[in-house]
Amino acid sequence: MLKRIRAVVVAMAMGAGALALVTPSASASAGKLAAPDVSSVAVSSSPVVVESKDGKAVTFSYLVDGATTGGFTLKRPDGSTLDVEAKKVDEVGGKQKWQGTRTFGRSDAPGTWNVTAKATSVVGTGKAGKDFQVRQVWESDLAGFGASPEPVGKGDTLTLQGRLLLNGTDGWKPYKGQKVYIAFRAEGAAGYDRVAYDYTDWKGRFSAGVKADRTGWWRAEYDGSPVAHKATSDSDQVDVRRQTTGSRITGFHVNPDPADQGDRLSARGRLELDTSHGWDGYRGQKVDLLFKPDGSRSWRVVGHDWTDRGGRFSIGAGAERSGWFRADFDGAQGVKGTSSRSVHVTVNEPEPPADTRIIKFNAYPEPVKYGKYVKNRGTLQIWDGDHWVAYDHVKVALYFKRAGHSTWEYVKTVSTNGSGRFWTQVKAWNSGYWKIRFKGNGEATASSSKSDYVRVKK
């Protein structure tokens, strides 16, 4: 009987011990099954400002440990959602950095959006969110601006009026309740001064009366709003007293046409004065070169020149984009101003750089003995329109980050061979991570390989 009682006690003790052993194990196992910890969710740039039909490219990113897949879910102001793919792009402070990109366009509603970053491992999914703002900024235009009467007597009232329009989702519409300035540049002055203002009515109209004091140029200026770009009207010259002599610009042309983006353009012509014996060259006068890009309604000054003794001028300007050029003469004492005909120049934009990638990167052997060589190899490829091809005879750089450190250190540079492959070796003194970077050039974007850890044995 005593033996049976002891056996039962031992069995109970063993059972309790088994339960005691299971509990910590289960607790440890539960700790290992925690979902990935998502942190440092970022939106670049924020707020998102869409200023044209080309849209705004926005990059989303976050940091995480131990994720195998990732993504982003964007929530619109109306509650609907869309998904953005995420890819692991780098390591920051020992954590994986995941990143995704989306271009916001005119169809994206303004207001408060939310991005939820998601990272999934074999044991679960971690999430973290962040709000950001989306703004839509539209083109505005000061249409039909004019001054009257013209000419005007000195001291009389000059009326300046026009309309402010906004090119929103429904096309060009009147823009009411906006402050529009009236600016004046006297003959011989360097710039415009604002002298009056008015607020637009429900039809976008504005009007201001000013005292006519000097001959010069008038224009309307709008400083924009959170949803509208700035705008400047065409200038309107007003003579305070009647002018008797006319002027004109002849032979105006711009070369080369077409031009490549970045080329230097040359605008030439001749300013002539109406004299009693015909049209003569008008020397010593300032002629401005104005430019209006395709799709715009506003002109801006891009250069000027002073006429020679034959009235000829030559003005240089950079070829930035396709558009219209004209030459303007503001007038002088006793002479009316004039404008040339408008000339269109087509500017060819360069092809965007192609994407690159580094594949099959490997740092070996692993482990490696202290002082022996660690070798690095891989292949650099460039996108050829529809497939990846070898990117040969370009330089790539080898970088190293010591274990426990956060800074990548440059090691050396090596060139790819005819097959896009690279190979190099350096002596190993410390355990750490290796990777290859291609910094990009005029025809190709930058890229970086994955990092590869090599342990050094002493």
mmCIF file with all atom_site columns, N, CA and C in Angstrom, residues 20-70:
data_model
loop_
_atom_site.group_PDB
_atom_site.id
_atom_site.type_symbol
_atom_site.label_atom_id
_atom_site.label_alt_id
_atom_site.label_comp_id
_atom_site.label_asym_id
_atom_site.label_entity_id
_atom_site.label_seq_id
_atom_site.pdbx_PDB_ins_code
_atom_site.Cartn_x
_atom_site.Cartn_y
_atom_site.Cartn_z
_atom_site.occupancy
_atom_site.B_iso_or_equiv
_atom_site.pdbx_formal_charge
_atom_site.auth_seq_id
_atom_site.auth_comp_id
_atom_site.auth_asym_id
_atom_site.auth_atom_id
_atom_site.pdbx_PDB_model_num
ATOM 1   N N  . ALA A 1 20 ? 4.388  22.203 -16.002 1.00 0.00 ? 20 ALA A N  1
ATOM 2   C CA . ALA A 1 20 ? 5.275  23.358 -15.785 1.00 0.00 ? 20 ALA A CA 1
ATOM 3   C C  . ALA A 1 20 ? 6.220  23.530 -16.940 1.00 0.00 ? 20 ALA A C  1
ATOM 4   N N  . LEU A 1 21 ? 6.647  22.422 -17.543 1.00 0.00 ? 21 LEU A N  1
ATOM 5   C CA . LEU A 1 21 ? 7.568  22.515 -18.681 1.00 0.00 ? 21 LEU A CA 1
ATOM 6   C C  . LEU A 1 21 ? 6.858  22.987 -19.935 1.00 0.00 ? 21 LEU A C  1
ATOM 7   N N  . VAL A 1 22 ? 5.615  22.593 -20.125 1.00 0.00 ? 22 VAL A N  1
ATOM 8   C CA . VAL A 1 22 ? 4.875  22.975 -21.330 1.00 0.00 ? 22 VAL A CA 1
ATOM 9   C C  . VAL A 1 22 ? 4.591  24.469 -21.342 1.00 0.00 ? 22 VAL A C  1
ATOM 10  N N  . THR A 1 23 ? 4.272  25.005 -20.157 1.00 0.00 ? 23 THR A N  1
ATOM 11  C CA . THR A 1 23 ? 3.845  26.409 -20.129 1.00 0.00 ? 23 THR A CA 1
ATOM 12  C C  . THR A 1 23 ? 4.901  27.387 -20.624 1.00 0.00 ? 23 THR A C  1
ATOM 13  N N  . PRO A 1 24 ? 6.182  27.350 -20.163 1.00 0.00 ? 24 PRO A N  1
ATOM 14  C CA . PRO A 1 24 ? 7.189  28.269 -20.700 1.00 0.00 ? 24 PRO A CA 1
ATOM 15  C C  . PRO A 1 24 ? 7.438  28.041 -22.177 1.00 0.00 ? 24 PRO A C  1
ATOM 16  N N  . SER A 1 25 ? 7.405  26.758 -22.575 1.00 0.00 ? 25 SER A N  1
ATOM 17  C CA . SER A 1 25 ? 7.660  26.458 -23.986 1.00 0.00 ? 25 SER A CA 1
ATOM 18  C C  . SER A 1 25 ? 6.597  27.090 -24.863 1.00 0.00 ? 25 SER A C  1
ATOM 19  N N  . ALA A 1 26 ? 5.337  26.929 -24.431 1.00 0.00 ? 26 ALA A N  1
ATOM 20  C CA . ALA A 1 26 ? 4.250  27.525 -25.205 1.00 0.00 ? 26 ALA A CA 1
ATOM 21  C C  . ALA A 1 26 ? 4.367  29.036 -25.224 1.00 0.00 ? 26 ALA A C  1
ATOM 22  N N  . SER A 1 27 ? 4.765  29.597 -24.067 1.00 0.00 ? 27 SER A N  1
ATOM 23  C CA . SER A 1 27 ? 4.932  31.056 -24.006 1.00 0.00 ? 27 SER A CA 1
ATOM 24  C C  . SER A 1 27 ? 6.020  31.523 -24.933 1.00 0.00 ? 27 SER A C  1
ATOM 25  N N  . ALA A 1 28 ? 7.154  30.800 -24.957 1.00 0.00 ? 28 ALA A N  1
ATOM 26  C CA . ALA A 1 28 ? 8.257  31.175 -25.858 1.00 0.00 ? 28 ALA A CA 1
ATOM 27  C C  . ALA A 1 28 ? 7.823  31.056 -27.295 1.00 0.00 ? 28 ALA A C  1
ATOM 28  N N  . SER A 1 29 ? 7.065  29.941 -27.561 1.00 0.00 ? 29 SER A N  1
ATOM 29  C CA . SER A 1 29 ? 6.599  29.765 -28.942 1.00 0.00 ? 29 SER A CA 1
ATOM 30  C C  . SER A 1 29 ? 5.685  30.898 -29.357 1.00 0.00 ? 29 SER A C  1
ATOM 31  N N  . ALA A 1 30 ? 4.815  31.320 -28.429 1.00 0.00 ? 30 ALA A N  1
ATOM 32  C CA . ALA A 1 30 ? 3.910  32.436 -28.749 1.00 0.00 ? 30 ALA A CA 1
ATOM 33  C C  . ALA A 1 30 ? 4.690  33.702 -29.032 1.00 0.00 ? 30 ALA A C  1
ATOM 34  N N  . GLY A 1 31 ? 5.798  33.913 -28.324 1.00 0.00 ? 31 GLY A N  1
ATOM 35  C CA . GLY A 1 31 ? 6.624  35.095 -28.560 1.00 0.00 ? 31 GLY A CA 1
ATOM 36  C C  . GLY A 1 31 ? 7.229  35.074 -29.953 1.00 0.00 ? 31 GLY A C  1
ATOM 37  N N  . LYS A 1 32 ? 7.626  33.901 -30.414 1.00 0.00 ? 32 LYS A N  1
ATOM 38  C CA . LYS A 1 32 ? 8.224  33.790 -31.738 1.00 0.00 ? 32 LYS A CA 1
ATOM 39  C C  . LYS A 1 32 ? 7.209  33.994 -32.852 1.00 0.00 ? 32 LYS A C  1
ATOM 40  N N  . LEU A 1 33 ? 5.933  33.784 -32.578 1.00 0.00 ? 33 LEU A N  1
ATOM 41  C CA . LEU A 1 33 ? 4.897  33.873 -33.594 1.00 0.00 ? 33 LEU A CA 1
ATOM 42  C C  . LEU A 1 33 ? 4.350  35.291 -33.758 1.00 0.00 ? 33 LEU A C  1
ATOM 43  N N  . ALA A 1 34 ? 5.002  36.285 -33.182 1.00 0.00 ? 34 ALA A N  1
ATOM 44  C CA . ALA A 1 34 ? 4.530  37.666 -33.308 1.00 0.00 ? 34 ALA A CA 1
ATOM 45  C C  . ALA A 1 34 ? 4.641  38.139 -34.758 1.00 0.00 ? 34 ALA A C  1
ATOM 46  N N  . ALA A 1 35 ? 3.657  38.902 -35.226 1.00 0.00 ? 35 ALA A N  1
ATOM 47  C CA . ALA A 1 35 ? 3.663  39.449 -36.583 1.00 0.00 ? 35 ALA A CA 1
ATOM 48  C C  . ALA A 1 35 ? 4.783  40.470 -36.729 1.00 0.00 ? 35 ALA A C  1
ATOM 49  N N  . PRO A 1 36 ? 5.237  40.750 -37.972 1.00 0.00 ? 36 PRO A N  1
ATOM 50  C CA . PRO A 1 36 ? 6.300  41.737 -38.184 1.00 0.00 ? 36 PRO A CA 1
ATOM 51  C C  . PRO A 1 36 ? 5.919  43.105 -37.635 1.00 0.00 ? 36 PRO A C  1
ATOM 52  N N  . ASP A 1 37 ? 6.925  43.800 -37.069 1.00 0.00 ? 37 ASP A N  1
ATOM 53  C CA . ASP A 1 37 ? 6.719  45.129 -36.490 1.00 0.00 ? 37 ASP A CA 1
ATOM 54  C C  . ASP A 1 37 ? 7.004  46.185 -37.555 1.00 0.00 ? 37 ASP A C  1
ATOM 55  N N  . VAL A 1 38 ? 5.940  46.831 -38.068 1.00 0.00 ? 38 VAL A N  1
ATOM 56  C CA . VAL A 1 38 ? 6.064  47.848 -39.118 1.00 0.00 ? 38 VAL A CA 1
ATOM 57  C C  . VAL A 1 38 ? 6.253  49.212 -38.464 1.00 0.00 ? 38 VAL A C  1
ATOM 58  N N  . SER A 1 39 ? 7.267  49.963 -38.929 1.00 0.00 ? 39 SER A N  1
ATOM 59  C CA . SER A 1 39 ? 7.544  51.282 -38.360 1.00 0.00 ? 39 SER A CA 1
ATOM 60  C C  . SER A 1 39 ? 8.019  52.244 -39.439 1.00 0.00 ? 39 SER A C  1
ATOM 61  N N  . SER A 1 40 ? 8.146  53.517 -39.049 1.00 0.00 ? 40 SER A N  1
ATOM 62  C CA . SER A 1 40 ? 8.704  54.584 -39.919 1.00 0.00 ? 40 SER A CA 1
ATOM 63  C C  . SER A 1 40 ? 7.981  54.675 -41.255 1.00 0.00 ? 40 SER A C  1
ATOM 64  N N  . VAL A 1 41 ? 6.634  54.628 -41.218 1.00 0.00 ? 41 VAL A N  1
ATOM 65  C CA . VAL A 1 41 ? 5.862  54.799 -42.455 1.00 0.00 ? 41 VAL A CA 1
ATOM 66  C C  . VAL A 1 41 ? 6.042  56.237 -42.945 1.00 0.00 ? 41 VAL A C  1
ATOM 67  N N  . ALA A 1 42 ? 6.412  56.399 -44.230 1.00 0.00 ? 42 ALA A N  1
ATOM 68  C CA . ALA A 1 42 ? 6.713  57.736 -44.773 1.00 0.00 ? 42 ALA A CA 1
ATOM 69  C C  . ALA A 1 42 ? 6.043  57.917 -46.128 1.00 0.00 ? 42 ALA A C  1
ATOM 70  N N  . VAL A 1 43 ? 5.664  59.182 -46.428 1.00 0.00 ? 43 VAL A N  1
ATOM 71  C CA . VAL A 1 43 ? 5.091  59.576 -47.710 1.00 0.00 ? 43 VAL A CA 1
ATOM 72  C C  . VAL A 1 43 ? 5.947  60.705 -48.263 1.00 0.00 ? 43 VAL A C  1
ATOM 73  N N  . SER A 1 44 ? 6.508  60.504 -49.440 1.00 0.00 ? 44 SER A N  1
ATOM 74  C CA . SER A 1 44 ? 7.387  61.513 -50.038 1.00 0.00 ? 44 SER A CA 1
ATOM 75  C C  . SER A 1 44 ? 6.938  61.796 -51.476 1.00 0.00 ? 44 SER A C  1
ATOM 76  N N  . SER A 1 45 ? 6.530  63.014 -51.796 1.00 0.00 ? 45 SER A N  1
ATOM 77  C CA . SER A 1 45 ? 6.482  64.152 -50.889 1.00 0.00 ? 45 SER A CA 1
ATOM 78  C C  . SER A 1 45 ? 5.086  64.334 -50.304 1.00 0.00 ? 45 SER A C  1
ATOM 79  N N  . SER A 1 46 ? 5.026  64.997 -49.157 1.00 0.00 ? 46 SER A N  1
ATOM 80  C CA . SER A 1 46 ? 3.754  65.224 -48.482 1.00 0.00 ? 46 SER A CA 1
ATOM 81  C C  . SER A 1 46 ? 3.709  66.682 -48.020 1.00 0.00 ? 46 SER A C  1
ATOM 82  N N  . PRO A 1 47 ? 2.628  67.444 -48.313 1.00 0.00 ? 47 PRO A N  1
ATOM 83  C CA . PRO A 1 47 ? 1.437  66.970 -48.997 1.00 0.00 ? 47 PRO A CA 1
ATOM 84  C C  . PRO A 1 47 ? 1.684  66.674 -50.482 1.00 0.00 ? 47 PRO A C  1
ATOM 85  N N  . VAL A 1 48 ? 0.794  65.864 -51.064 1.00 0.00 ? 48 VAL A N  1
ATOM 86  C CA . VAL A 1 48 ? 0.872  65.533 -52.487 1.00 0.00 ? 48 VAL A CA 1
ATOM 87  C C  . VAL A 1 48 ? 0.167  66.637 -53.268 1.00 0.00 ? 48 VAL A C  1
ATOM 88  N N  . VAL A 1 49 ? 0.926  67.377 -54.085 1.00 0.00 ? 49 VAL A N  1
ATOM 89  C CA . VAL A 1 49 ? 0.359  68.499 -54.840 1.00 0.00 ? 49 VAL A CA 1
ATOM 90  C C  . VAL A 1 49 ? 0.385  68.149 -56.321 1.00 0.00 ? 49 VAL A C  1
ATOM 91  N N  . VAL A 1 50 ? -0.794 67.938 -56.915 1.00 0.00 ? 50 VAL A N  1
ATOM 92  C CA . VAL A 1 50 ? -0.920 67.635 -58.343 1.00 0.00 ? 50 VAL A CA 1
ATOM 93  C C  . VAL A 1 50 ? -1.106 68.955 -59.070 1.00 0.00 ? 50 VAL A C  1
ATOM 94  N N  . GLU A 1 51 ? -0.115 69.309 -59.912 1.00 0.00 ? 51 GLU A N  1
ATOM 95  C CA . GLU A 1 51 ? -0.114 70.630 -60.538 1.00 0.00 ? 51 GLU A CA 1
ATOM 96  C C  . GLU A 1 51 ? -0.368 70.597 -62.040 1.00 0.00 ? 51 GLU A C  1
ATOM 97  N N  . SER A 1 52 ? -0.373 69.412 -62.662 1.00 0.00 ? 52 SER A N  1
ATOM 98  C CA . SER A 1 52 ? -0.569 69.335 -64.105 1.00 0.00 ? 52 SER A CA 1
ATOM 99  C C  . SER A 1 52 ? -1.110 67.967 -64.472 1.00 0.00 ? 52 SER A C  1
ATOM 100 N N  . LYS A 1 53 ? -1.432 67.784 -65.762 1.00 0.00 ? 53 LYS A N  1
ATOM 101 C CA . LYS A 1 53 ? -1.971 66.501 -66.224 1.00 0.00 ? 53 LYS A CA 1
ATOM 102 C C  . LYS A 1 53 ? -0.935 65.391 -66.148 1.00 0.00 ? 53 LYS A C  1
ATOM 103 N N  . ASP A 1 54 ? 0.345  65.738 -66.006 1.00 0.00 ? 54 ASP A N  1
ATOM 104 C CA . ASP A 1 54 ? 1.387  64.725 -65.877 1.00 0.00 ? 54 ASP A CA 1
ATOM 105 C C  . ASP A 1 54 ? 1.361  64.037 -64.516 1.00 0.00 ? 54 ASP A C  1
ATOM 106 N N  . GLY A 1 55 ? 0.675  64.640 -63.547 1.00 0.00 ? 55 GLY A N  1
ATOM 107 C CA . GLY A 1 55 ? 0.536  64.026 -62.228 1.00 0.00 ? 55 GLY A CA 1
ATOM 108 C C  . GLY A 1 55 ? 1.752  64.225 -61.350 1.00 0.00 ? 55 GLY A C  1
ATOM 109 N N  . LYS A 1 56 ? 1.713  63.595 -60.173 1.00 0.00 ? 56 LYS A N  1
ATOM 110 C CA . LYS A 1 56 ? 2.778  63.710 -59.179 1.00 0.00 ? 56 LYS A CA 1
ATOM 111 C C  . LYS A 1 56 ? 3.134  62.321 -58.680 1.00 0.00 ? 56 LYS A C  1
ATOM 112 N N  . ALA A 1 57 ? 4.385  61.905 -58.907 1.00 0.00 ? 57 ALA A N  1
ATOM 113 C CA . ALA A 1 57 ? 4.861  60.604 -58.432 1.00 0.00 ? 57 ALA A CA 1
ATOM 114 C C  . ALA A 1 57 ? 5.161  60.683 -56.940 1.00 0.00 ? 57 ALA A C  1
ATOM 115 N N  . VAL A 1 58 ? 4.603  59.762 -56.177 1.00 0.00 ? 58 VAL A N  1
ATOM 116 C CA . VAL A 1 58 ? 4.751  59.747 -54.721 1.00 0.00 ? 58 VAL A CA 1
ATOM 117 C C  . VAL A 1 58 ? 5.313  58.400 -54.293 1.00 0.00 ? 58 VAL A C  1
ATOM 118 N N  . THR A 1 59 ? 6.290  58.437 -53.385 1.00 0.00 ? 59 THR A N  1
ATOM 119 C CA . THR A 1 59 ? 6.930  57.223 -52.886 1.00 0.00 ? 59 THR A CA 1
ATOM 120 C C  . THR A 1 59 ? 6.479  56.948 -51.448 1.00 0.00 ? 59 THR A C  1
ATOM 121 N N  . PHE A 1 60 ? 6.035  55.707 -51.203 1.00 0.00 ? 60 PHE A N  1
ATOM 122 C CA . PHE A 1 60 ? 5.657  55.259 -49.877 1.00 0.00 ? 60 PHE A CA 1
ATOM 123 C C  . PHE A 1 60 ? 6.707  54.267 -49.370 1.00 0.00 ? 60 PHE A C  1
ATOM 124 N N  . SER A 1 61 ? 7.029  54.320 -48.072 1.00 0.00 ? 61 SER A N  1
ATOM 125 C CA . SER A 1 61 ? 8.053  53.423 -47.552 1.00 0.00 ? 61 SER A CA 1
ATOM 126 C C  . SER A 1 61 ? 7.795  53.121 -46.080 1.00 0.00 ? 61 SER A C  1
ATOM 127 N N  . TYR A 1 62 ? 8.427  52.024 -45.595 1.00 0.00 ? 62 TYR A N  1
ATOM 128 C CA . TYR A 1 62 ? 8.397  51.696 -44.181 1.00 0.00 ? 62 TYR A CA 1
ATOM 129 C C  . TYR A 1 62 ? 9.556  50.773 -43.853 1.00 0.00 ? 62 TYR A C  1
ATOM 130 N N  . LEU A 1 63 ? 9.820  50.592 -42.568 1.00 0.00 ? 63 LEU A N  1
ATOM 131 C CA . LEU A 1 63 ? 10.865 49.707 -42.085 1.00 0.00 ? 63 LEU A CA 1
ATOM 132 C C  . LEU A 1 63 ? 10.222 48.538 -41.353 1.00 0.00 ? 63 LEU A C  1
ATOM 133 N N  . VAL A 1 64 ? 10.854 47.356 -41.461 1.00 0.00 ? 64 VAL A N  1
ATOM 134 C CA . VAL A 1 64 ? 10.295 46.162 -40.833 1.00 0.00 ? 64 VAL A CA 1
ATOM 135 C C  . VAL A 1 64 ? 11.388 45.122 -40.675 1.00 0.00 ? 64 VAL A C  1
ATOM 136 N N  . ASP A 1 65 ? 11.176 44.181 -39.753 1.00 0.00 ? 65 ASP A N  1
ATOM 137 C CA . ASP A 1 65 ? 12.075 43.036 -39.564 1.00 0.00 ? 65 ASP A CA 1
ATOM 138 C C  . ASP A 1 65 ? 11.377 41.765 -40.026 1.00 0.00 ? 65 ASP A C  1
ATOM 139 N N  . GLY A 1 66 ? 12.092 40.948 -40.790 1.00 0.00 ? 66 GLY A N  1
ATOM 140 C CA . GLY A 1 66 ? 11.666 39.587 -41.064 1.00 0.00 ? 66 GLY A CA 1
ATOM 141 C C  . GLY A 1 66 ? 10.444 39.436 -41.943 1.00 0.00 ? 66 GLY A C  1
ATOM 142 N N  . ALA A 1 67 ? 10.144 40.380 -42.832 1.00 0.00 ? 67 ALA A N  1
ATOM 143 C CA . ALA A 1 67 ? 8.988  40.249 -43.715 1.00 0.00 ? 67 ALA A CA 1
ATOM 144 C C  . ALA A 1 67 ? 9.372  39.521 -44.998 1.00 0.00 ? 67 ALA A C  1
ATOM 145 N N  . THR A 1 68 ? 8.424  38.767 -45.530 1.00 0.00 ? 68 THR A N  1
ATOM 146 C CA . THR A 1 68 ? 8.638  38.088 -46.819 1.00 0.00 ? 68 THR A CA 1
ATOM 147 C C  . THR A 1 68 ? 7.891  38.779 -47.949 1.00 0.00 ? 68 THR A C  1
ATOM 148 N N  . THR A 1 69 ? 6.762  39.397 -47.665 1.00 0.00 ? 69 THR A N  1
ATOM 149 C CA . THR A 1 69 ? 6.019  40.178 -48.661 1.00 0.00 ? 69 THR A CA 1
ATOM 150 C C  . THR A 1 69 ? 5.516  41.448 -47.999 1.00 0.00 ? 69 THR A C  1
ATOM 151 N N  . GLY A 1 70 ? 5.198  42.437 -48.820 1.00 0.00 ? 70 GLY A N  1
ATOM 152 C CA . GLY A 1 70 ? 4.710  43.697 -48.280 1.00 0.00 ? 70 GLY A CA 1
ATOM 153 C C  . GLY A 1 70 ? 3.839  44.428 -49.278 1.00 0.00 ? 70 GLY A C  1
#
